[in-house]
Short mmCIF file of C-alpha atoms and ligand atoms in Angstrom, two decimals:
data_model
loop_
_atom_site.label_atom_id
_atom_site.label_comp_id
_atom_site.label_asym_id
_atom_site.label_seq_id
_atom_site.Cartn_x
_atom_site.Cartn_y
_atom_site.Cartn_z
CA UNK M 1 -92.71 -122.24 -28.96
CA UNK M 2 -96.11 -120.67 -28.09
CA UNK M 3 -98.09 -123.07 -25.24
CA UNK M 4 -101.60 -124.13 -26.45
CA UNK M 5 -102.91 -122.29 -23.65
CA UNK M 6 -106.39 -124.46 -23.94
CA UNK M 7 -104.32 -127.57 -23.06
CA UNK M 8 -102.72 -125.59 -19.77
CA UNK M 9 -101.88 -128.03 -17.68
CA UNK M 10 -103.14 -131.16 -19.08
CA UNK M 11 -99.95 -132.82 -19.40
CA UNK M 12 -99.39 -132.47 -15.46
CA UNK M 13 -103.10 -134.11 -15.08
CA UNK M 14 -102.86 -136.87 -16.82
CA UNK M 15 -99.23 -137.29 -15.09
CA UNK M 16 -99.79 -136.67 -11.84
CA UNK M 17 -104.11 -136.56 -11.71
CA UNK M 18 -105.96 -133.79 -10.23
CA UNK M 19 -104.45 -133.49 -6.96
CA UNK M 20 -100.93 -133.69 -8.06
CA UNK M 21 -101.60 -130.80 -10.87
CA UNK M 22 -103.82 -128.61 -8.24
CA UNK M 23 -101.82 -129.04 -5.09
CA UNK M 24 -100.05 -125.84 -4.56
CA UNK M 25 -103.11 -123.70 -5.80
CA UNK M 26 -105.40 -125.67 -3.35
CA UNK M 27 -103.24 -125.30 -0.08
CA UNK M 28 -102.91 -121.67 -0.78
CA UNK M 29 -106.14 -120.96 -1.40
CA UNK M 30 -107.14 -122.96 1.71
CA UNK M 31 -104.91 -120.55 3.72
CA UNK M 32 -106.13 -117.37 2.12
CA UNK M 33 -109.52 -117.68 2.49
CA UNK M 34 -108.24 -119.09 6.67
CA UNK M 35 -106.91 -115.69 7.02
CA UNK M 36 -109.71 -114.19 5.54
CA UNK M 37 -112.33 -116.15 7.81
CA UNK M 38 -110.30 -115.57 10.84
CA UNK M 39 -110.75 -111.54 9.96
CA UNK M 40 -114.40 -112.28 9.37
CA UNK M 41 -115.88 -114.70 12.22
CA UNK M 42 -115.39 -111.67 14.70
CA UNK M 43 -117.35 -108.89 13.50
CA UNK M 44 -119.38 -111.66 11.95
CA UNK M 45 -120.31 -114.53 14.43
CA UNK M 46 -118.89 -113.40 17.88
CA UNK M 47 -116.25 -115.47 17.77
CA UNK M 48 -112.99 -113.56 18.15
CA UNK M 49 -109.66 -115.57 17.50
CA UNK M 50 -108.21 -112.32 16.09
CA UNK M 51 -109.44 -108.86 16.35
CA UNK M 52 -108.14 -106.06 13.65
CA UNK M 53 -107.56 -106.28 10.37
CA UNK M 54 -104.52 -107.11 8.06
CA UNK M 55 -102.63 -104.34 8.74
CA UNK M 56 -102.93 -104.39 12.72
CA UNK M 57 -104.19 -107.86 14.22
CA UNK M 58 -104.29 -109.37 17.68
CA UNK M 59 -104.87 -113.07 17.63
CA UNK M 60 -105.94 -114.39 21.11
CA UNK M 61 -105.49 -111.64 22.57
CA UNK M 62 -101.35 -111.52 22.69
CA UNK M 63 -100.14 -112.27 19.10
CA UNK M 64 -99.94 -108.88 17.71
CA UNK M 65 -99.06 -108.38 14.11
CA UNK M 66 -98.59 -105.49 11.95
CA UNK M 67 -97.77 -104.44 8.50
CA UNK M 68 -94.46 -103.18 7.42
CA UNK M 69 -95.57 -100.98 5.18
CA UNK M 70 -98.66 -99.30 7.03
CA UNK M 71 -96.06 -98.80 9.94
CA UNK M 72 -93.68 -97.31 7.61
CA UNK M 73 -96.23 -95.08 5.79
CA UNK M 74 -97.31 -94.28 9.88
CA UNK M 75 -93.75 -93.65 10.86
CA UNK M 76 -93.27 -91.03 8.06
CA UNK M 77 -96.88 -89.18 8.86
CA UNK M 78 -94.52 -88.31 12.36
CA UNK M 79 -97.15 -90.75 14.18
CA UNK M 80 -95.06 -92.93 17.33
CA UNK M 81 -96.21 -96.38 17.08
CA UNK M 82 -97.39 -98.10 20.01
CA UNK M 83 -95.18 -101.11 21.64
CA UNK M 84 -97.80 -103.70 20.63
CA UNK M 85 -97.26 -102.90 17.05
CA UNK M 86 -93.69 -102.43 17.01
CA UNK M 87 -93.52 -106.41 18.25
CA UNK M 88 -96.21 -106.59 15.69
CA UNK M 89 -93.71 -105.48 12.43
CA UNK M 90 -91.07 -107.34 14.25
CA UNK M 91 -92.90 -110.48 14.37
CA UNK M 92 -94.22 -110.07 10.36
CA UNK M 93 -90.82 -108.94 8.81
CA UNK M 94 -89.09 -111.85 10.53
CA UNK M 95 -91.17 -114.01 8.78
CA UNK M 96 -91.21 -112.33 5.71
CA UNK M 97 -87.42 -112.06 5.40
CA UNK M 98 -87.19 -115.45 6.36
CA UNK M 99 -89.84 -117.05 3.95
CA UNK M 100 -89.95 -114.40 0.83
CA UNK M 101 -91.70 -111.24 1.01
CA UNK M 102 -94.18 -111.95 -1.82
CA UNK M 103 -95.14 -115.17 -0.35
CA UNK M 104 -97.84 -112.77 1.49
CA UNK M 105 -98.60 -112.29 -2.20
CA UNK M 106 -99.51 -115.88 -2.76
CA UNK M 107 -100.85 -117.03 0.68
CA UNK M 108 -102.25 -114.11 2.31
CA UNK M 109 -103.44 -111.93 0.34
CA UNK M 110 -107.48 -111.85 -0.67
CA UNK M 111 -106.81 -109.70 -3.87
CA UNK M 112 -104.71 -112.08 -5.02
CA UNK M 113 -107.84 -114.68 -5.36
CA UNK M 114 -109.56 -111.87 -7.66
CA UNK M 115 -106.37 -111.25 -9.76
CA UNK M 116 -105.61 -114.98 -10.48
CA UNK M 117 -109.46 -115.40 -11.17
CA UNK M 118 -108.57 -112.78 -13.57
CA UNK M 119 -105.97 -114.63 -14.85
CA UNK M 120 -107.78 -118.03 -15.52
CA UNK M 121 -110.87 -116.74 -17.22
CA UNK M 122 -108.53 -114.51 -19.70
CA UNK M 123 -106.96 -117.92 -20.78
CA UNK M 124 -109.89 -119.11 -20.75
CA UNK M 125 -111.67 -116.95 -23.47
CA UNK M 126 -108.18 -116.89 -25.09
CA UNK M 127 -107.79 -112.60 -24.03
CA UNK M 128 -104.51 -112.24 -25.91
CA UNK M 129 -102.60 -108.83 -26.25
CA UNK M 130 -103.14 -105.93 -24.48
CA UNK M 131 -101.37 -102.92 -22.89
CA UNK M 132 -97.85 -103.02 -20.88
CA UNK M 133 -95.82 -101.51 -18.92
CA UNK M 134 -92.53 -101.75 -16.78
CA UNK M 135 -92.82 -104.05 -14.18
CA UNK M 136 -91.02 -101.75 -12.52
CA UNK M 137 -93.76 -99.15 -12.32
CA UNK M 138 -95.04 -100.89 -9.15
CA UNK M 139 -92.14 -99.58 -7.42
CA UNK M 140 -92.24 -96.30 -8.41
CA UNK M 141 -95.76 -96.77 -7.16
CA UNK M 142 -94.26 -97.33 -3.82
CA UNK M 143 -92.15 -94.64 -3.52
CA UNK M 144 -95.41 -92.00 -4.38
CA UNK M 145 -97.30 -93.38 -1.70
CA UNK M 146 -94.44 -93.36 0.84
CA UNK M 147 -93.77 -89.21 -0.71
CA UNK M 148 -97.26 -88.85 0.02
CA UNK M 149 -97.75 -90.21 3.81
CA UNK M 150 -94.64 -87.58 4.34
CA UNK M 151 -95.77 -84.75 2.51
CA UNK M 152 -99.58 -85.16 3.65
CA UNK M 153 -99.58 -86.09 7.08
CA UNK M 154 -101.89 -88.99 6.29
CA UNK M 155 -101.45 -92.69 5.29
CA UNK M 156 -103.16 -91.69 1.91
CA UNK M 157 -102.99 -94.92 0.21
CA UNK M 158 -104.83 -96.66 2.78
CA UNK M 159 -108.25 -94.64 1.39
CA UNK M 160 -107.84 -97.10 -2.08
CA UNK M 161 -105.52 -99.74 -1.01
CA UNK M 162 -107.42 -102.79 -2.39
CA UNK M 163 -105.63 -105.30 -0.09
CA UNK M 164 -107.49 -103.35 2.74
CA UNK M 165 -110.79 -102.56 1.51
CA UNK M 166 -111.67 -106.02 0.20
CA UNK M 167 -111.67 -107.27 4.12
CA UNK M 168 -113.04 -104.29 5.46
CA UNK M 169 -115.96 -104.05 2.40
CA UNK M 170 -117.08 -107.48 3.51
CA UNK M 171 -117.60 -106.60 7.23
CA UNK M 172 -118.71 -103.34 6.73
CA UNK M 173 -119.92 -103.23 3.27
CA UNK M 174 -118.14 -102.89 -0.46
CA UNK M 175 -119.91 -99.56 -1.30
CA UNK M 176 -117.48 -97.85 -3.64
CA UNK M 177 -115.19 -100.39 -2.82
CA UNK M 178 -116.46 -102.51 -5.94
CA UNK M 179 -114.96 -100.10 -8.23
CA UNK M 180 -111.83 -100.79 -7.24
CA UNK M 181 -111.76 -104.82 -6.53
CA UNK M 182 -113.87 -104.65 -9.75
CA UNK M 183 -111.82 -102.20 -11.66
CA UNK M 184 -108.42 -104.75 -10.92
CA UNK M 185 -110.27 -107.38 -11.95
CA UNK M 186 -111.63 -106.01 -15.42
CA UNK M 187 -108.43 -104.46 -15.45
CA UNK M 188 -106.48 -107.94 -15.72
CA UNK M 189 -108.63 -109.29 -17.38
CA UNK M 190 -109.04 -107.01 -20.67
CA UNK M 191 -106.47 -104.97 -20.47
CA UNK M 192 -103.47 -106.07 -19.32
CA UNK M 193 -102.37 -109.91 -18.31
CA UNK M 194 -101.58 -109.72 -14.42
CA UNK M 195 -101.85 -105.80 -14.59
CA UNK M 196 -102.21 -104.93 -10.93
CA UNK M 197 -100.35 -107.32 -8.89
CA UNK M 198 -97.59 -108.06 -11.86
CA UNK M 199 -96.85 -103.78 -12.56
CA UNK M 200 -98.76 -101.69 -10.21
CA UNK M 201 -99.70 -103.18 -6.51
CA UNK M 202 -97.13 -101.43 -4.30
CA UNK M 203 -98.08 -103.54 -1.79
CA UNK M 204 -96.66 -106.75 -3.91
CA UNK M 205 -93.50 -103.88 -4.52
CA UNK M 206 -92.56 -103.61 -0.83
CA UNK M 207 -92.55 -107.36 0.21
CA UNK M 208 -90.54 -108.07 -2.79
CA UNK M 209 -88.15 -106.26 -1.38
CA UNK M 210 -88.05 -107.67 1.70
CA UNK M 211 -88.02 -111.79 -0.10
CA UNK M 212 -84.68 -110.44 -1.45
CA UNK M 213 -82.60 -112.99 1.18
CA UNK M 214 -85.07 -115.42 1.99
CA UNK M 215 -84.59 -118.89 2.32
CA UNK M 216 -86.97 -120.90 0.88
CA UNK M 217 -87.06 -121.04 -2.80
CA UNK M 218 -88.41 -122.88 -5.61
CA UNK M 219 -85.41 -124.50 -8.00
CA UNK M 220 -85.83 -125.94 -11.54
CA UNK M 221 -84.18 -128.97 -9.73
CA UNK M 222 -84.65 -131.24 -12.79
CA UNK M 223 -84.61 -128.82 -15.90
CA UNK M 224 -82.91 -131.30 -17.79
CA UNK M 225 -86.22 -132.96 -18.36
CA UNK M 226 -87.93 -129.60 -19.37
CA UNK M 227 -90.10 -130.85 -21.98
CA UNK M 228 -90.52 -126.95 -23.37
CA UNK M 229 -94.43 -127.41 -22.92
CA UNK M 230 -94.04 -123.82 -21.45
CA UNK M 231 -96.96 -124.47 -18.82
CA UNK M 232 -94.78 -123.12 -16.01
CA UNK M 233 -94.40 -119.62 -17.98
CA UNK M 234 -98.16 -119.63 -18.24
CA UNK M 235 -98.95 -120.75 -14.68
CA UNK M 236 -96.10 -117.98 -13.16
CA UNK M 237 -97.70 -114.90 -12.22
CA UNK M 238 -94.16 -113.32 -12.70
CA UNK M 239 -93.03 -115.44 -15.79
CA UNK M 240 -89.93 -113.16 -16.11
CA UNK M 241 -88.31 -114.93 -13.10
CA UNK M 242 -88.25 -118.69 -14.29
CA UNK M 243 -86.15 -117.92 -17.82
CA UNK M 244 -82.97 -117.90 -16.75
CA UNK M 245 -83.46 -120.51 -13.91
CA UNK M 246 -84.77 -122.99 -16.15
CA UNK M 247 -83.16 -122.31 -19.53
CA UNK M 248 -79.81 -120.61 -18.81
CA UNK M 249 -77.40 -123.94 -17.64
CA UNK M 250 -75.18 -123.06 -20.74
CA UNK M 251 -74.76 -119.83 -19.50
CA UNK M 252 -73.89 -121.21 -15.84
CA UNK M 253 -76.92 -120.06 -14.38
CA UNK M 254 -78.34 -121.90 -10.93
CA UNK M 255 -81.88 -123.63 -11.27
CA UNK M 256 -82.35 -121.72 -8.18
CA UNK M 257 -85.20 -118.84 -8.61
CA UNK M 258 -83.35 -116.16 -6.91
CA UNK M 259 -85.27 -113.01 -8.07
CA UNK M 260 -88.01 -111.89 -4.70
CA UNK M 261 -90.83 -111.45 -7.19
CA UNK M 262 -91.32 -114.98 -7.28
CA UNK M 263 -94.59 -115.47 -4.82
CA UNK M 264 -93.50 -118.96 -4.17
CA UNK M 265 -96.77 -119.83 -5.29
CA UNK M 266 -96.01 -123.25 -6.46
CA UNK M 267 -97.96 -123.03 -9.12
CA UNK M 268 -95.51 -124.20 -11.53
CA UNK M 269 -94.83 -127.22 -9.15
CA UNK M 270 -97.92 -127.92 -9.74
CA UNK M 271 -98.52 -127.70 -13.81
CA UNK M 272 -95.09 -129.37 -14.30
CA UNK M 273 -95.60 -133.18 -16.07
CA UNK M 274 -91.94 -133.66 -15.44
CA UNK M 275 -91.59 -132.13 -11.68
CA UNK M 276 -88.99 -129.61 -12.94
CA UNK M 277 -89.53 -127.48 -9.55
CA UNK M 278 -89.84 -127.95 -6.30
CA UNK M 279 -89.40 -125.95 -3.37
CA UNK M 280 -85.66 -125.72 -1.52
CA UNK M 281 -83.64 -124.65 1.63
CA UNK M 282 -81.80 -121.65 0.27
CA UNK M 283 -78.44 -122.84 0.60
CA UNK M 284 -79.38 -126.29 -0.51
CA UNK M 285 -76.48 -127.70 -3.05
CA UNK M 286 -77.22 -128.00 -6.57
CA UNK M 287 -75.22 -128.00 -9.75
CA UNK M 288 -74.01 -124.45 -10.02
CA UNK M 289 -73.66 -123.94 -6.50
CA UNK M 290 -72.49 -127.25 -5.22
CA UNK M 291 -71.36 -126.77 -1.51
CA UNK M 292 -74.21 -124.84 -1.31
CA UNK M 293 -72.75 -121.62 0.23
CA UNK M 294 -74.66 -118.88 -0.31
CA UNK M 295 -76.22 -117.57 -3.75
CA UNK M 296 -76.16 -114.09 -4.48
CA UNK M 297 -79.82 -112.79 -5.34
CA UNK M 298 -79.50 -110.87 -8.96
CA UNK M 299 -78.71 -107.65 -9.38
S1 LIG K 301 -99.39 -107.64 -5.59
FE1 LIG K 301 -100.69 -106.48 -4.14
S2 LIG K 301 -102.80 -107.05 -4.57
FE2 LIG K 301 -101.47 -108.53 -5.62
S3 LIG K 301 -101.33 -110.21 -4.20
FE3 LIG K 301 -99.59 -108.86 -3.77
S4 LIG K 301 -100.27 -107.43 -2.17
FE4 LIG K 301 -102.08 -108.44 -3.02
S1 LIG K 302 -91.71 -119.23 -10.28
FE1 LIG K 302 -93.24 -120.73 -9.60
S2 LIG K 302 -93.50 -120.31 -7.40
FE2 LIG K 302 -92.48 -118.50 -8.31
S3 LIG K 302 -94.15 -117.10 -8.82
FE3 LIG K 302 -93.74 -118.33 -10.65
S4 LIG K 302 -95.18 -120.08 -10.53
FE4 LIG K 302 -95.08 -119.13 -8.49
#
């Protein structure tokens, strides 16, 4: 059944109202753009709660954080790290592993509000079609940029990584930076439906990979009452990881969303009339796993 993509999410409204539909979205994008101010009010205002950026930060002067992936990239350039960000990377892929890599996808990340905007207004003027490619390219991307830091000496990605340069433009100026927040954008939104974050952002690529045991998941709790509207495949930046969840009981698989490219976005929490989904402990019982021991993530 193909959704009537004009009347996304108007079942869940008139269910649930505004809130009920929007939730999810509205928390997340209430952290995002937290994160982003907290980068900001420094160089902006004076008023420094955290000093760096996302991929080194020091909040009140003793949280340090740092990113996985810069520190790898770092480590294979032949560059030591310094304590402080060793703690840093320690501190971030705790949390990561513990809450699912891509949730930094969902909740951190300020490309992320450019590539759902994307999103929207393509369903919005009804953009249909368009190229493809292996979602699997993203990881391929990966592994250049990690060949590249070794072979070159230098963290090369960071010169075009748009995760970076979107904070950094708006302290210090876009300049040529618009091409590339631009370019995604235009990108998603003519050419290919979640192009950049759902196939190419090795960013997205690495903290999937690191969601791979984490324990909080979303679960088609109540797919039995799946009305096949389909808004949840619409709403899912990574639609290919709800199927089996919510359609494959006769073939004895868990509502559980196991696979780490979920974002646990809870966006189709939100655009759900029937509250399929909902977010779970890990090991939490349900009908295919019912003591609740632990679920292998697919292979
Ligand atoms: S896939 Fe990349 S750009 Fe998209 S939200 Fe994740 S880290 Fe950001
Ligand atoms: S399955 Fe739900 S929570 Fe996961 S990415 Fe898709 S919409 Fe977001």
């Amino acid at each position: 059944m193909k959704p009537a993509d004009n009347a996304f999410a108007r079942e869940a409204i008139e269910a649930k109202g505004w809130w009920g539909a929007h939730r999810w979205l509205v928390l997340r994008r209430l952290v995002q753009l937290t994160v982003l101010a907290l980068f900001l009010v420094g160089p902006w205002f004076g008023w420094w709660i955290v000093k760096g950026n996302l991929n080194y930060s020091l909040t009140l002067g003793t949280l340090p954080l740092a990113d996985p992936l810069v520190m790898l990239q770092s480590l294979l350039t032949r560059h030591v790290p310094e304590r402080n960000a060793v703690i840093g990377v320690c501190i971030v892929l705790a949390f990561y592993l513990l809450v699912g890599g891509r949730v930094y996808c969902a909740w951190v990340c300020p490309v992320n509000i450019v590539t759902d905007t994307a999103s929207a207004l393509r369903r919005k003027l009804d953009i249909r079609g368009g190229g493809d490619m292996p979602r699997q390219t993203r990881y391929w991307i990966l592994a250049l940029i990690l060949v590249l830091a070794a072979t070159t000496g230098g963290i090369v990605w960071e010169l075009v990584n748009p995760v970076s340069l979107l904070p950094r433009g708006l302290i210090f100026g876009m300049g040529a930076g618009w091409l590339v927040i631009g370019g995604i954008f235009l990108f998603d939104l003519f050419v290919m439906k979640r192009g950049w974050c759902g196939h190419l952002c090795p960013v997205g690529a690495f903290y999937s990979l690191l969601g791979r045991w984490s324990l909080v998941r979303v679960s088609a709790t109540k797919r039995e009452a799946c009305n096949n509207c389909l808004d949840c495949f619409v709403a899912c930046p990574e639609q290919q990881v709800i199927r089996m969840p919510l359609k494959g009981a006769s073939k004895g698989v868990g509502p559980m969303i196991l696979d780490s490219n979920c974002t646990n976005c809870g966006r189709c929490i939100d655009v759900c009339s029937k509250d399929v989904f909902t977010f779970v402990p890990r090991f939490a019982p349900n009908e295919a796993n019912p003591t609740g021991a632990a679920p292998l993530p697919p292979q």
